[in-house]
Coordinates of C-alpha atoms and ligand atoms in Angstrom, one line a residue:
M25 CA 65.5 29.5 29.6
P26 CA 66.0 32.7 27.3
E27 CA 63.6 32.0 24.1
L28 CA 64.0 34.0 20.7
P29 CA 62.4 37.1 21.9
E30 CA 64.4 37.3 24.9
V31 CA 67.6 36.6 22.5
E32 CA 66.7 39.2 20.1
T33 CA 66.3 41.8 22.9
I34 CA 69.5 41.0 24.5
A35 CA 71.2 41.0 20.7
R36 CA 69.8 44.3 20.3
G37 CA 71.1 45.6 23.8
L38 CA 74.6 44.4 23.2
A39 CA 74.6 45.8 19.6
L40 CA 73.7 49.2 21.5
R41 CA 76.6 48.9 24.0
V42 CA 79.4 47.3 22.0
S43 CA 79.4 47.8 18.7
G44 CA 82.5 49.6 17.3
D45 CA 84.5 48.4 20.2
V46 CA 87.9 46.5 20.1
I47 CA 88.2 43.3 22.1
E48 CA 91.8 44.0 23.8
S49 CA 92.3 40.6 25.7
V50 CA 90.4 37.4 26.7
W51 CA 90.2 35.6 29.8
L52 CA 88.6 32.1 29.6
G53 CA 87.8 30.0 33.0
R54 CA 88.7 26.2 33.5
K55 CA 85.2 24.9 33.0
P56 CA 85.4 22.9 29.4
E57 CA 81.6 22.7 29.1
P58 CA 81.0 26.4 27.6
L59 CA 83.7 26.0 25.2
K60 CA 82.4 24.8 21.7
S61 CA 85.7 25.7 19.9
S62 CA 88.9 25.5 21.8
A63 CA 90.0 28.1 24.4
R64 CA 93.2 28.7 22.2
E65 CA 91.0 29.5 19.0
I66 CA 88.5 31.6 20.9
A67 CA 91.2 33.8 22.4
A68 CA 93.2 34.2 19.1
T69 CA 90.1 35.1 17.0
L70 CA 88.4 37.5 19.7
E71 CA 91.7 39.5 20.5
H72 CA 92.5 42.5 18.9
S73 CA 89.3 42.2 16.7
R74 CA 86.4 44.7 16.7
I75 CA 83.0 44.2 17.2
A76 CA 81.1 45.3 13.9
T77 CA 77.9 44.5 14.8
V78 CA 75.8 41.9 17.3
R79 CA 72.6 40.2 15.9
R80 CA 70.2 37.4 16.5
M81 CA 70.2 34.0 14.7
G82 CA 67.6 31.6 15.8
K83 CA 68.3 31.4 19.8
H84 CA 72.4 32.2 19.3
I85 CA 73.8 35.6 19.6
V86 CA 76.1 36.3 16.9
F87 CA 79.2 38.7 17.3
D88 CA 80.4 39.7 13.7
L89 CA 84.1 40.6 14.2
E90 CA 86.6 42.6 12.0
L91 CA 89.8 40.7 12.7
K92 CA 93.4 42.6 12.4
L93 CA 94.7 39.7 10.8
P94 CA 95.2 40.4 7.1
K95 CA 94.2 37.2 5.9
Q96 CA 90.7 36.5 7.0
A97 CA 88.8 39.8 6.8
S98 CA 85.6 38.7 9.2
A99 CA 84.8 36.2 11.6
H100 CA 82.1 35.3 14.4
W101 CA 81.7 34.9 17.8
I102 CA 78.7 32.9 18.8
V103 CA 77.1 32.5 22.2
H104 CA 74.0 30.2 22.9
L105 CA 72.7 31.2 26.3
G106 CA 71.6 28.0 27.3
M107 CA 69.3 27.6 30.3
T108 CA 71.1 30.3 32.5
G109 CA 73.7 32.3 30.4
R110 CA 74.2 35.8 30.7
L111 CA 76.5 38.4 29.2
Q112 CA 77.1 41.5 31.2
V113 CA 78.7 45.0 30.4
C114 CA 80.2 46.2 33.2
E115 CA 83.0 48.3 34.5
P116 CA 86.1 46.5 35.3
Q117 CA 85.9 47.0 39.0
A118 CA 82.6 45.4 38.9
D119 CA 82.7 42.1 41.4
I120 CA 83.1 39.0 39.2
L121 CA 80.2 36.9 39.9
K122 CA 80.4 33.1 40.7
H123 CA 80.4 30.9 37.4
T124 CA 81.9 33.7 35.1
H125 CA 83.6 31.9 32.3
A126 CA 84.7 34.5 30.1
I127 CA 85.9 38.1 30.6
L128 CA 86.7 40.2 27.5
K129 CA 88.3 43.5 28.0
L130 CA 87.2 46.5 25.5
A131 CA 89.2 49.1 24.2
S132 CA 86.4 51.1 25.8
G133 CA 87.7 50.1 29.3
R134 CA 84.5 48.0 29.7
E135 CA 84.3 44.2 29.9
L136 CA 82.0 41.8 28.3
R137 CA 81.4 38.8 30.3
F138 CA 79.8 35.8 30.2
V139 CA 78.3 34.1 33.2
D140 CA 76.5 30.8 33.4
P141 CA 75.8 29.0 36.8
R142 CA 74.1 25.7 34.7
R143 CA 77.0 25.7 32.4
F144 CA 74.5 24.6 29.4
G145 CA 75.7 27.8 27.7
R146 CA 78.1 27.5 24.9
L147 CA 80.8 30.1 22.8
S148 CA 82.4 29.2 19.7
V149 CA 84.2 31.0 16.9
A150 CA 83.5 30.7 13.2
H151 CA 85.7 31.9 10.5
A152 CA 83.1 31.1 7.7
G153 CA 79.5 32.1 7.5
F154 CA 77.7 30.9 10.4
E155 CA 74.6 28.9 9.6
A156 CA 72.3 28.0 12.4
G157 CA 70.0 25.8 10.4
G158 CA 65.9 26.0 10.0
I159 CA 64.4 29.1 8.5
E160 CA 64.1 32.4 10.8
P161 CA 60.5 32.5 12.0
L162 CA 60.1 36.4 11.6
E163 CA 61.1 36.1 7.8
A164 CA 59.9 33.4 6.7
D165 CA 57.8 33.5 3.6
L166 CA 54.3 31.1 3.4
D167 CA 55.9 28.6 0.7
P168 CA 58.8 27.7 2.5
F169 CA 56.6 27.5 5.9
L170 CA 54.3 25.3 4.3
A171 CA 57.0 23.1 2.7
L172 CA 58.0 22.5 6.6
F173 CA 55.3 20.5 7.5
R174 CA 54.6 18.8 4.1
G175 CA 54.2 14.8 4.5
R176 CA 55.2 15.4 8.2
K177 CA 53.4 13.4 10.6
T178 CA 54.3 14.2 14.2
P179 CA 52.1 16.4 16.0
I180 CA 52.1 20.1 14.8
K181 CA 53.7 21.4 18.3
S182 CA 56.5 19.1 17.9
A183 CA 57.1 20.3 14.4
L184 CA 57.2 23.9 15.4
L185 CA 59.7 23.2 18.4
N186 CA 62.2 21.3 15.7
Q187 CA 64.9 23.8 15.9
K188 CA 65.7 22.0 12.2
L189 CA 62.4 23.3 10.9
L190 CA 62.3 26.6 12.2
R191 CA 64.8 28.6 14.4
G192 CA 64.0 29.5 17.9
V193 CA 60.3 29.1 18.5
G194 CA 60.1 27.6 22.1
N195 CA 57.4 26.1 24.2
I196 CA 55.5 29.3 25.2
Y197 CA 55.6 30.6 21.9
A198 CA 54.5 27.5 20.4
D199 CA 51.3 27.1 22.5
E200 CA 50.4 31.0 22.2
S201 CA 50.6 30.6 18.5
L202 CA 48.4 27.5 18.3
F203 CA 45.8 29.1 20.1
R204 CA 45.8 32.2 18.1
A205 CA 45.6 30.0 15.1
G206 CA 42.9 27.9 16.5
I207 CA 45.1 24.3 16.0
R208 CA 45.3 21.8 18.4
P209 CA 48.7 21.0 19.3
R210 CA 48.3 17.2 18.7
R211 CA 47.4 18.0 15.3
R212 CA 49.5 16.0 12.7
A213 CA 51.3 18.5 10.6
S214 CA 50.8 17.1 7.4
T215 CA 46.8 17.1 7.8
I216 CA 46.5 21.0 8.4
S217 CA 45.3 22.9 5.7
R218 CA 47.2 25.7 3.6
D219 CA 45.0 28.3 5.1
Q220 CA 45.3 27.1 8.7
L221 CA 49.0 27.1 8.2
A222 CA 48.9 30.6 6.7
R223 CA 46.9 31.7 9.9
L224 CA 49.6 29.8 12.1
L225 CA 52.5 31.8 10.4
A226 CA 51.0 35.1 11.3
S227 CA 50.4 33.9 14.5
V228 CA 53.8 32.9 14.9
K229 CA 55.2 36.1 13.8
E230 CA 52.7 38.1 15.9
V231 CA 53.5 36.4 19.2
L232 CA 57.3 36.8 18.7
R233 CA 56.9 40.3 17.6
E234 CA 54.6 41.2 20.6
A235 CA 57.1 39.5 23.0
I236 CA 60.0 41.7 21.5
A237 CA 58.4 44.8 21.7
L238 CA 57.7 44.0 25.5
G239 CA 61.2 43.3 25.8
G240 CA 62.6 46.8 24.5
S241 CA 61.9 48.2 28.0
S242 CA 63.9 45.5 30.1
I243 CA 67.3 45.2 28.2
S244 CA 69.2 46.6 30.9
D245 CA 68.0 43.6 32.9
Y246 CA 70.2 41.4 30.7
V247 CA 73.3 43.2 30.0
D248 CA 73.9 45.2 32.5
A249 CA 75.8 44.5 35.6
D250 CA 74.6 42.0 38.3
G251 CA 70.9 42.6 37.4
E252 CA 69.0 39.4 38.0
E253 CA 67.3 37.8 35.1
G254 CA 63.9 39.1 34.6
F255 CA 62.2 37.7 31.6
F256 CA 59.4 40.1 30.5
Q257 CA 56.4 38.0 29.9
L258 CA 53.8 38.1 27.0
Q259 CA 50.1 38.0 28.6
H260 CA 49.7 34.1 28.2
R261 CA 46.4 33.2 26.8
V262 CA 46.6 29.6 27.3
Y263 CA 50.4 28.5 28.4
G264 CA 50.4 27.6 32.0
R265 CA 46.5 28.4 32.6
E266 CA 45.6 24.8 33.0
G267 CA 42.0 24.4 34.5
E268 CA 41.5 28.5 34.1
P269 CA 38.9 29.7 31.8
C270 CA 39.6 30.1 28.1
L271 CA 39.8 33.7 27.5
V272 CA 37.6 33.7 24.5
C273 CA 35.0 30.9 25.3
K274 CA 35.3 30.4 28.7
T275 CA 36.0 26.8 28.5
P276 CA 38.9 25.2 31.1
I277 CA 42.4 25.2 29.5
K278 CA 43.9 21.7 29.0
R279 CA 47.3 20.5 29.4
I280 CA 48.9 17.4 27.7
V281 CA 52.3 16.1 27.5
I282 CA 53.6 16.3 23.8
A283 CA 57.0 14.7 23.3
G284 CA 57.9 15.5 27.1
R285 CA 57.0 19.3 26.8
S286 CA 53.6 20.6 28.5
S287 CA 51.1 22.0 26.0
H288 CA 48.3 24.0 26.5
Y289 CA 45.3 24.8 24.7
C290 CA 41.1 25.4 24.6
P291 CA 39.7 22.0 23.6
R292 CA 37.1 24.3 22.3
C293 CA 38.7 27.1 20.5
Q294 CA 41.0 24.7 18.8
K295 CA 40.3 22.0 16.4
Ligands
ZN315 ZN1 38.3 28.5 23.9

């Protein structure tokens, strides 16, 4: 499942490739699951609009559109990749992959295609501003970050994964951030000191920025034709390392389950 750094990388890659291009026509498949807005509305919004830019919001990819219609100056096409969704920019003669749910013909002659075998991805359009909910972890200041956890009795790990609080922090990055901040995943959010939360915010930003930096070189894996997904990986310090020695103190890494998700931590470095 693509997490925030992957989605950021994909959005940047798309921005480089399709900004300024005009969508000439839209084909949508018959499967209903990927369409969060109606097919008619998606097609009517996208056709003849110009892609001003592409950006990430949480784990959504947002295409900012300039419409030709005189009434509404702008709109957004929002793509959530779900588990297995992919956006391809390709030449029209490229084979149409199985599980292709949308094909946008661009004025540049290329096509932008949405492919999703498992169909957890979602396509929608918005005419007013699009709000993903939660705060953006990479742009969060300390005070709003502290406010997220005030009085919250859930484990800090669950709070980090709560998309209504923070946008787009997934399981791996939550575990890695908690390790760097020295906080056990099961600690109740409300019992963590201001200083520790400040360290946690710094760790979340650091982990996400490192992963985004690593992703810069693999953009083509996501958005070019038929590349298999090749998600880059941060060097994990705890995630997926159950029983292996902690890289700091050599204590075996533990794995527990919190709210149905695997959580990895060092019982000595994290308190
Ligand atoms: Zn340790």
